[in-house]
Each structure stands twice: as C-alpha cells, then as structure tokens.
Amino acid sequence: MAAYRPLHIPTSEITPREIYMSRRSFLGTAAAGLMLAGSGNALAAPLTASPSAFKVDEPLTPKEAVTTYNNFYEFGVNKEDPSQNAGAFKPTPWSVKVEGMVGKPKEFGLDELMKMQLEERTYRLRCVEGWSMVIPWIGFPLSALLDQVEPLGSAKYVAFETVVRPEEMPGQSGFFQPLSWPYIEGLRLDEARHPLTILAVGLYGETLPNQNGAPIRLVVPWKYGFKSIKSIVKISLVEKQPETTWKNANAREYGFYSNVNPAVDHPRWSQATEQRIGEGGFFGAARRPTLPFNGYADQVASLYSGMDLKANY
Ligand SMILES: Nc1nc2c(c(=O)[nH]1)N[C@H]1C(S)=C(S)[C@@H](COP(=O)(O)O)O[C@H]1N2
Ligand SMILES: [Mo]
C-alpha cells in the first residue's frame, strides 16, 4: 500500500498537518496514525452537512479486516479473493470520464482527483449479506466533481462504471463469470449530490488498496454496500434511471434504491440485524440491530418523502 501522498502532487499543495489535524478533530474522527492531510487549498472548505453526520461514534473495524474481507467480484467471489488476487491490478495511470447531460464534459486524471479537497469520513458500511464495518475513508463529495461538469436541467440520474480488465482481474476472465461486466451502478441526482455521498481515494490514511476499489470508488453510506461501486472509470449524467448490475442479475432481490432498511427483508434472509465484523466475542453470535438508512435517517430520509420504500426496495 502506498503512503498516502500521491506521487505527483508537490508537497506545497498538501494541506499542512496542523490544519489537517484540526479539521480532523473537528470532524471528531477516531482513526489513529493518519499520515497526512488532504490536498488542495490550505484551509478546510466549510462543511456542507452537520459534522456529526461525518463520523460514527463506534469503534473502527480493524484495517486488517477492512482490507482482507471484501466483495469485489472482478477478483473472485470469495471474501479473501480480492486481497489475494488484486496484486497485478494497476490503479495508475487512471482517469475518470464524466459525460452525458453536462455542460462541460471532462476526463479527470487521477492527479486532479487527488487534489480535490480531501476529508476523512468515518462511515458505517452495511452489506446486503448482513455484515457491517466502520471505515475511515478519505475522499471528497461527489457533488464537488459534478459541479465542475455543470449537469444540465435534463439530467436526473448519475450512472457509474467500473473498469474492465480481464488481464488484471481474474474474476472477469475465468470460465465462471458471476456477473456481466462492466459492473454498473446508479444514483438519483439528488442522492448523488447529497453531502454524505463521496468518492473515496483512501482509507485508514493511505491510498485505497486495490481490493477496496483503487484508485477511486463511490461510498454511499445509507445504502447497501453493492451501491458503492469500485474502481470507477466513467460517470454519466442521464435522464432515465440507469441499469444496475445486481438488479440486472436478480431484480427480485436487489432494487435500484437499496436503502438500508431493517423492516424490509431480503427475499432469502432477514435484514433486521447485522454482524459487525470483528465484534461478537467468543461465541461470535452477537448481532446488532440494523438501523434505518444505516443510521443516517436524519440526513437522508427527506430524500424519499412520499415514496413507498417497500415498493422501491
Ligand atoms: N466493481 C465492484 N464494486 C463493488 C463490488 C463488486 O463486486 N464490484 N462489490 C460491492 C459490495 S457487495 C460491497 S459490500 C462493497 C464492499 O466494499 P469493501 O470491500 O471495500 O468493504 O463493494 C461494492 N462495490
Ligand atoms: Mo455487499
């Protein structure tokens, strides 16, 4: 794993450590050992959502678990596959095309993305399979990127695409192909612009490990984990609700919205409780209650007022 300072960013463009640390304590994050700050302006940008929304007051999931217990089917379907099979993946050079219904389509190079105003965000991640983690991400609001391309009034949704590289991703080249590629995801434009929605470029103070979606992935903390698409190469502003990988694979089990909802069971299992990875003690059986919108209801429930959440799973 690389030290956090992106190779091509001069030291002068990195936020001084004191400023970063005060930004960090303002956010109240508990992660230790952060190597350095975000890059970009010397002063932290004003926060656009309440600071408490940006941290979880729960123990962090150990980095070892965050980086070895993964879902990333491009590298295999077992939890240990991504960390074992992603060694040959090359996250640099990289660029992300942002196109579609925008005034200023643009291809962003990784250097430019790493120079966005980075923040540490400690979020819960709840997988639809019934497990969860608390992860200290580093990233920037997706809205900051969208502002730069100037979405047109006709744009209603945002579609995302993961890279296709069978030569570097064994799950894309084997005899058994669990999904069709590229992995695709989508959000409604207001969800995409919500201050909690980030593009992450790091975790635990370092650039993203390949298995966590290097070099840049989405994090939408109030939705099931499969919405948080990894290793993104394309973002398109579109008019109609985009297709999504898991809905295409099984529409009865995985909806477009997929907001974390303990009251709506997955067809094959309850969503009422979850196993926090690393928790549970000797018998390993302690599950905690799953929270509506994964604990972010105060911030996001208003996005869905008037919507039947059961029908829009
Ligand atoms: N491209 C891609 N993105 C993906 C996946 C995947 O298989 N391919 N798995 C998703 C699922 S199901 C989850 S739970 C999260 C897991 O993220 P993590 O391994 O960083 O914890 O990534 C999501 N993003
Ligand atoms: Mo997941």
Tab-separated table of N, CA, C and O and ligand atoms in Angstrom, residues 65-77 79 82 125-129 131 133 135 137 161-163 169 172 179 181-185 203 208-213 217-219 223-232 245-246 254, ligand 1:
chain	number	residue	atom	x	y	z
A	65	ALA	N	-9.140	-6.294	8.756
A	65	ALA	CA	-10.425	-6.839	8.291
A	65	ALA	C	-10.947	-6.058	7.087
A	65	ALA	O	-11.445	-6.646	6.116
A	66	VAL	N	-10.805	-4.734	7.143
A	66	VAL	CA	-11.305	-3.893	6.047
A	66	VAL	C	-10.614	-4.247	4.724
A	66	VAL	O	-11.210	-4.146	3.656
A	67	THR	N	-9.375	-4.693	4.813
A	67	THR	CA	-8.591	-4.920	3.587
A	67	THR	C	-8.444	-6.402	3.212
A	67	THR	O	-7.771	-6.712	2.239
A	68	THR	N	-9.061	-7.296	3.991
A	68	THR	CA	-8.971	-8.724	3.628
A	68	THR	C	-10.326	-9.421	3.544
A	68	THR	O	-10.414	-10.564	3.104
A	69	TYR	N	-11.373	-8.750	3.993
A	69	TYR	CA	-12.730	-9.312	3.922
A	69	TYR	C	-13.505	-8.416	2.961
A	69	TYR	O	-14.014	-7.368	3.344
A	70	ASN	N	-13.496	-8.761	1.690
A	70	ASN	CA	-14.010	-7.847	0.665
A	70	ASN	C	-14.984	-8.517	-0.295
A	70	ASN	O	-14.902	-9.708	-0.542
A	71	ASN	N	-15.845	-7.688	-0.861
A	71	ASN	CA	-16.624	-8.084	-2.028
A	71	ASN	C	-16.129	-7.268	-3.211
A	71	ASN	O	-16.205	-6.021	-3.190
A	72	PHE	N	-15.588	-7.946	-4.193
A	72	PHE	CA	-15.112	-7.288	-5.424
A	72	PHE	C	-15.015	-8.428	-6.438
A	72	PHE	O	-13.963	-9.036	-6.620
A	73	TYR	N	-16.177	-8.712	-7.047
A	73	TYR	CA	-16.313	-9.932	-7.852
A	73	TYR	C	-15.390	-9.957	-9.064
A	73	TYR	O	-15.117	-11.025	-9.608
A	74	GLU	N	-14.895	-8.810	-9.477
A	74	GLU	CA	-13.926	-8.785	-10.575
A	74	GLU	C	-12.670	-9.591	-10.215
A	74	GLU	O	-11.913	-9.999	-11.092
A	75	PHE	N	-12.467	-9.795	-8.899
A	75	PHE	CA	-11.290	-10.548	-8.452
A	75	PHE	C	-11.663	-11.901	-7.848
A	75	PHE	O	-10.802	-12.581	-7.280
A	76	GLY	N	-12.931	-12.283	-7.964
A	76	GLY	CA	-13.381	-13.555	-7.399
A	76	GLY	C	-14.526	-13.338	-6.426
A	76	GLY	O	-14.727	-12.228	-5.941
A	77	VAL	N	-15.257	-14.404	-6.138
A	77	VAL	CA	-16.499	-14.263	-5.366
A	77	VAL	C	-16.330	-14.505	-3.868
A	77	VAL	O	-17.247	-14.250	-3.098
A	79	LYS	N	-14.642	-13.879	-0.045
A	79	LYS	CA	-14.221	-12.683	0.678
A	79	LYS	C	-12.701	-12.470	0.628
A	79	LYS	O	-12.216	-11.342	0.613
A	82	PRO	N	-10.379	-10.955	-3.325
A	82	PRO	CA	-9.854	-9.661	-3.779
A	82	PRO	C	-8.464	-9.340	-3.221
A	82	PRO	O	-7.563	-8.953	-3.981
A	125	LEU	N	-20.487	0.807	6.903
A	125	LEU	CA	-20.755	0.145	5.620
A	125	LEU	C	-21.574	-1.097	5.928
A	125	LEU	O	-21.134	-1.951	6.702
A	126	ARG	N	-22.762	-1.194	5.365
A	126	ARG	CA	-23.659	-2.337	5.632
A	126	ARG	C	-23.863	-3.104	4.336
A	126	ARG	O	-24.464	-2.598	3.396
A	127	CYS	N	-23.344	-4.319	4.300
A	127	CYS	CA	-23.542	-5.163	3.121
A	127	CYS	C	-24.908	-5.824	3.194
A	127	CYS	O	-25.375	-6.188	4.277
A	128	VAL	N	-25.519	-5.995	2.049
A	128	VAL	CA	-26.841	-6.631	1.959
A	128	VAL	C	-26.799	-8.068	2.494
A	128	VAL	O	-27.823	-8.636	2.867
A	129	GLU	N	-25.587	-8.635	2.566
A	129	GLU	CA	-25.441	-10.005	3.087
A	129	GLU	C	-25.615	-10.083	4.601
A	129	GLU	O	-25.669	-11.183	5.148
A	131	TRP	N	-23.608	-8.216	7.058
A	131	TRP	CA	-22.452	-7.848	7.879
A	131	TRP	C	-22.173	-6.356	7.697
A	131	TRP	O	-22.638	-5.728	6.733
A	133	MET	N	-19.249	-2.874	8.744
A	133	MET	CA	-17.949	-2.396	9.215
A	133	MET	C	-18.073	-0.895	9.496
A	133	MET	O	-19.050	-0.264	9.093
A	135	ILE	N	-15.584	2.290	8.695
A	135	ILE	CA	-14.363	2.503	7.904
A	135	ILE	C	-14.024	3.990	7.823
A	135	ILE	O	-14.883	4.808	7.476
A	137	TRP	N	-12.776	6.511	5.716
A	137	TRP	CA	-12.454	6.800	4.315
A	137	TRP	C	-11.749	8.136	4.189
A	137	TRP	O	-11.901	9.012	5.040
A	161	GLU	N	-19.528	3.365	-13.848
A	161	GLU	CA	-18.986	2.145	-14.442
A	161	GLU	C	-17.610	1.818	-13.885
A	161	GLU	O	-16.745	2.686	-13.778
A	162	THR	N	-17.406	0.534	-13.584
A	162	THR	CA	-16.097	0.027	-13.140
A	162	THR	C	-15.267	-0.349	-14.373
A	162	THR	O	-15.817	-0.677	-15.428
A	163	VAL	N	-13.977	-0.335	-14.200
A	163	VAL	CA	-13.065	-0.707	-15.278
A	163	VAL	C	-13.264	-2.184	-15.685
A	163	VAL	O	-13.675	-3.004	-14.863
A	169	MET	N	-7.873	-8.738	-13.862
A	169	MET	CA	-8.952	-9.063	-12.927
A	169	MET	C	-9.428	-10.489	-13.183
A	169	MET	O	-10.254	-10.726	-14.078
A	172	GLN	N	-12.940	-11.617	-14.051
A	172	GLN	CA	-13.512	-11.242	-15.354
A	172	GLN	C	-13.030	-12.158	-16.470
A	172	GLN	O	-13.452	-12.020	-17.609
A	179	LEU	N	-20.972	-12.239	-12.854
A	179	LEU	CA	-21.789	-11.075	-13.215
A	179	LEU	C	-21.417	-10.681	-14.635
A	179	LEU	O	-20.418	-11.161	-15.177
A	181	TRP	N	-20.025	-7.733	-17.094
A	181	TRP	CA	-19.143	-6.578	-16.923
A	181	TRP	C	-19.389	-5.559	-18.022
A	181	TRP	O	-19.771	-5.943	-19.104
A	182	PRO	N	-19.138	-4.310	-17.798
A	182	PRO	CA	-18.642	-3.749	-16.538
A	182	PRO	C	-19.696	-3.759	-15.436
A	182	PRO	O	-20.894	-3.728	-15.705
A	183	TYR	N	-19.226	-3.802	-14.192
A	183	TYR	CA	-20.092	-3.562	-13.031
A	183	TYR	C	-20.615	-2.137	-13.185
A	183	TYR	O	-19.846	-1.205	-13.444
A	184	ILE	N	-21.927	-1.990	-13.070
A	184	ILE	CA	-22.526	-0.659	-13.231
A	184	ILE	C	-23.427	-0.348	-12.040
A	184	ILE	O	-24.033	-1.240	-11.449
A	185	GLU	N	-23.503	0.901	-11.701
A	185	GLU	CA	-24.360	1.346	-10.595
A	185	GLU	C	-24.962	2.697	-10.938
A	185	GLU	O	-24.614	3.303	-11.952
A	203	LEU	N	-8.294	5.033	2.518
A	203	LEU	CA	-8.853	4.596	3.793
A	203	LEU	C	-7.724	4.413	4.787
A	203	LEU	O	-6.590	4.139	4.390
A	208	LEU	N	-6.236	3.938	-1.484
A	208	LEU	CA	-7.059	2.731	-1.438
A	208	LEU	C	-6.269	1.502	-1.860
A	208	LEU	O	-5.623	1.515	-2.904
A	209	PRO	N	-6.336	0.431	-1.070
A	209	PRO	CA	-5.812	-0.848	-1.569
A	209	PRO	C	-6.634	-1.284	-2.795
A	209	PRO	O	-7.818	-0.948	-2.894
A	210	ASN	N	-6.006	-2.026	-3.697
A	210	ASN	CA	-6.725	-2.476	-4.893
A	210	ASN	C	-8.039	-3.156	-4.544
A	210	ASN	O	-9.067	-2.937	-5.186
A	211	GLN	N	-8.019	-3.989	-3.513
A	211	GLN	CA	-9.213	-4.767	-3.173
A	211	GLN	C	-10.356	-3.910	-2.658
A	211	GLN	O	-11.504	-4.346	-2.635
A	212	ASN	N	-10.073	-2.686	-2.253
A	212	ASN	CA	-11.127	-1.782	-1.799
A	212	ASN	C	-11.582	-0.811	-2.887
A	212	ASN	O	-12.369	0.094	-2.614
A	213	GLY	N	-11.074	-0.985	-4.115
A	213	GLY	CA	-11.591	-0.174	-5.215
A	213	GLY	C	-10.670	0.900	-5.734
A	213	GLY	O	-11.125	1.935	-6.226
A	217	ARG	N	-13.391	5.086	-5.723
A	217	ARG	CA	-14.665	4.365	-5.651
A	217	ARG	C	-15.705	5.230	-4.958
A	217	ARG	O	-15.383	6.195	-4.261
A	218	LEU	N	-16.960	4.844	-5.182
A	218	LEU	CA	-18.076	5.550	-4.567
A	218	LEU	C	-18.310	5.027	-3.152
A	218	LEU	O	-18.077	3.845	-2.888
A	219	VAL	N	-18.755	5.902	-2.237
A	219	VAL	CA	-19.230	5.442	-0.932
A	219	VAL	C	-20.553	6.161	-0.636
A	219	VAL	O	-20.596	7.393	-0.565
A	223	LYS	N	-26.915	3.246	1.920
A	223	LYS	CA	-27.384	2.191	1.008
A	223	LYS	C	-26.562	0.921	1.201
A	223	LYS	O	-25.425	0.979	1.666
A	224	TYR	N	-27.140	-0.222	0.820
A	224	TYR	CA	-26.379	-1.462	0.895
A	224	TYR	C	-25.083	-1.330	0.088
A	224	TYR	O	-25.024	-0.606	-0.918
A	225	GLY	N	-24.061	-2.041	0.561
A	225	GLY	CA	-22.705	-1.869	0.050
A	225	GLY	C	-22.546	-2.010	-1.445
A	225	GLY	O	-21.660	-1.383	-2.035
A	226	PHE	N	-23.404	-2.812	-2.089
A	226	PHE	CA	-23.179	-3.029	-3.528
A	226	PHE	C	-23.394	-1.772	-4.355
A	226	PHE	O	-22.949	-1.700	-5.501
A	227	LYS	N	-24.064	-0.750	-3.756
A	227	LYS	CA	-24.211	0.523	-4.473
A	227	LYS	C	-22.879	1.285	-4.542
A	227	LYS	O	-22.699	2.141	-5.409
A	228	SER	N	-21.964	0.969	-3.620
A	228	SER	CA	-20.693	1.711	-3.532
A	228	SER	C	-19.667	1.115	-4.495
A	228	SER	O	-18.732	0.406	-4.105
A	229	ILE	N	-19.837	1.424	-5.740
A	229	ILE	CA	-19.082	0.820	-6.859
A	229	ILE	C	-17.598	1.213	-6.819
A	229	ILE	O	-17.257	2.357	-6.521
A	230	LYS	N	-16.779	0.223	-7.157
A	230	LYS	CA	-15.321	0.375	-7.036
A	230	LYS	C	-14.639	0.676	-8.382
A	230	LYS	O	-15.188	0.389	-9.438
A	231	SER	N	-13.427	1.166	-8.297
A	231	SER	CA	-12.535	1.345	-9.467
A	231	SER	C	-13.284	1.937	-10.661
A	231	SER	O	-13.383	1.346	-11.739
A	232	ILE	N	-13.786	3.149	-10.450
A	232	ILE	CA	-14.664	3.812	-11.423
A	232	ILE	C	-13.864	4.437	-12.571
A	232	ILE	O	-12.857	5.111	-12.346
A	245	THR	N	-25.982	-3.393	-11.901
A	245	THR	CA	-25.514	-4.777	-12.018
A	245	THR	C	-26.358	-5.778	-11.235
A	245	THR	O	-26.788	-6.788	-11.779
A	246	TRP	N	-26.593	-5.511	-9.964
A	246	TRP	CA	-27.283	-6.513	-9.144
A	246	TRP	C	-28.771	-6.585	-9.448
A	246	TRP	O	-29.371	-7.648	-9.340
A	254	TYR	N	-32.559	-7.423	-5.558
A	254	TYR	CA	-31.751	-6.202	-5.424
A	254	TYR	C	-32.370	-5.074	-6.230
A	254	TYR	O	-32.405	-5.122	-7.457
B	1	LIG	N1	-16.953	-3.009	-9.110
B	1	LIG	C1	-17.434	-3.560	-7.982
B	1	LIG	N2	-17.802	-2.752	-6.968
B	1	LIG	C2	-18.278	-3.294	-5.820
B	1	LIG	C3	-18.449	-4.697	-5.689
B	1	LIG	C4	-18.047	-5.519	-6.779
B	1	LIG	O1	-18.143	-6.763	-6.747
B	1	LIG	N3	-17.535	-4.917	-7.900
B	1	LIG	N4	-18.993	-5.212	-4.515
B	1	LIG	C5	-19.848	-4.307	-3.726
B	1	LIG	C6	-20.242	-4.851	-2.433
B	1	LIG	S1	-21.393	-6.102	-2.453
B	1	LIG	C7	-19.795	-4.327	-1.247
B	1	LIG	S2	-20.412	-4.872	0.247
B	1	LIG	C8	-18.724	-3.315	-1.225
B	1	LIG	C9	-17.570	-3.797	-0.353
B	1	LIG	O2	-16.575	-2.813	-0.235
B	1	LIG	P1	-15.242	-3.139	0.574
B	1	LIG	O3	-14.711	-4.454	0.074
B	1	LIG	O4	-14.313	-2.003	0.316
B	1	LIG	O5	-15.644	-3.227	2.027
B	1	LIG	O6	-18.213	-3.017	-2.524
B	1	LIG	C10	-19.205	-2.929	-3.549
B	1	LIG	N5	-18.613	-2.447	-4.786
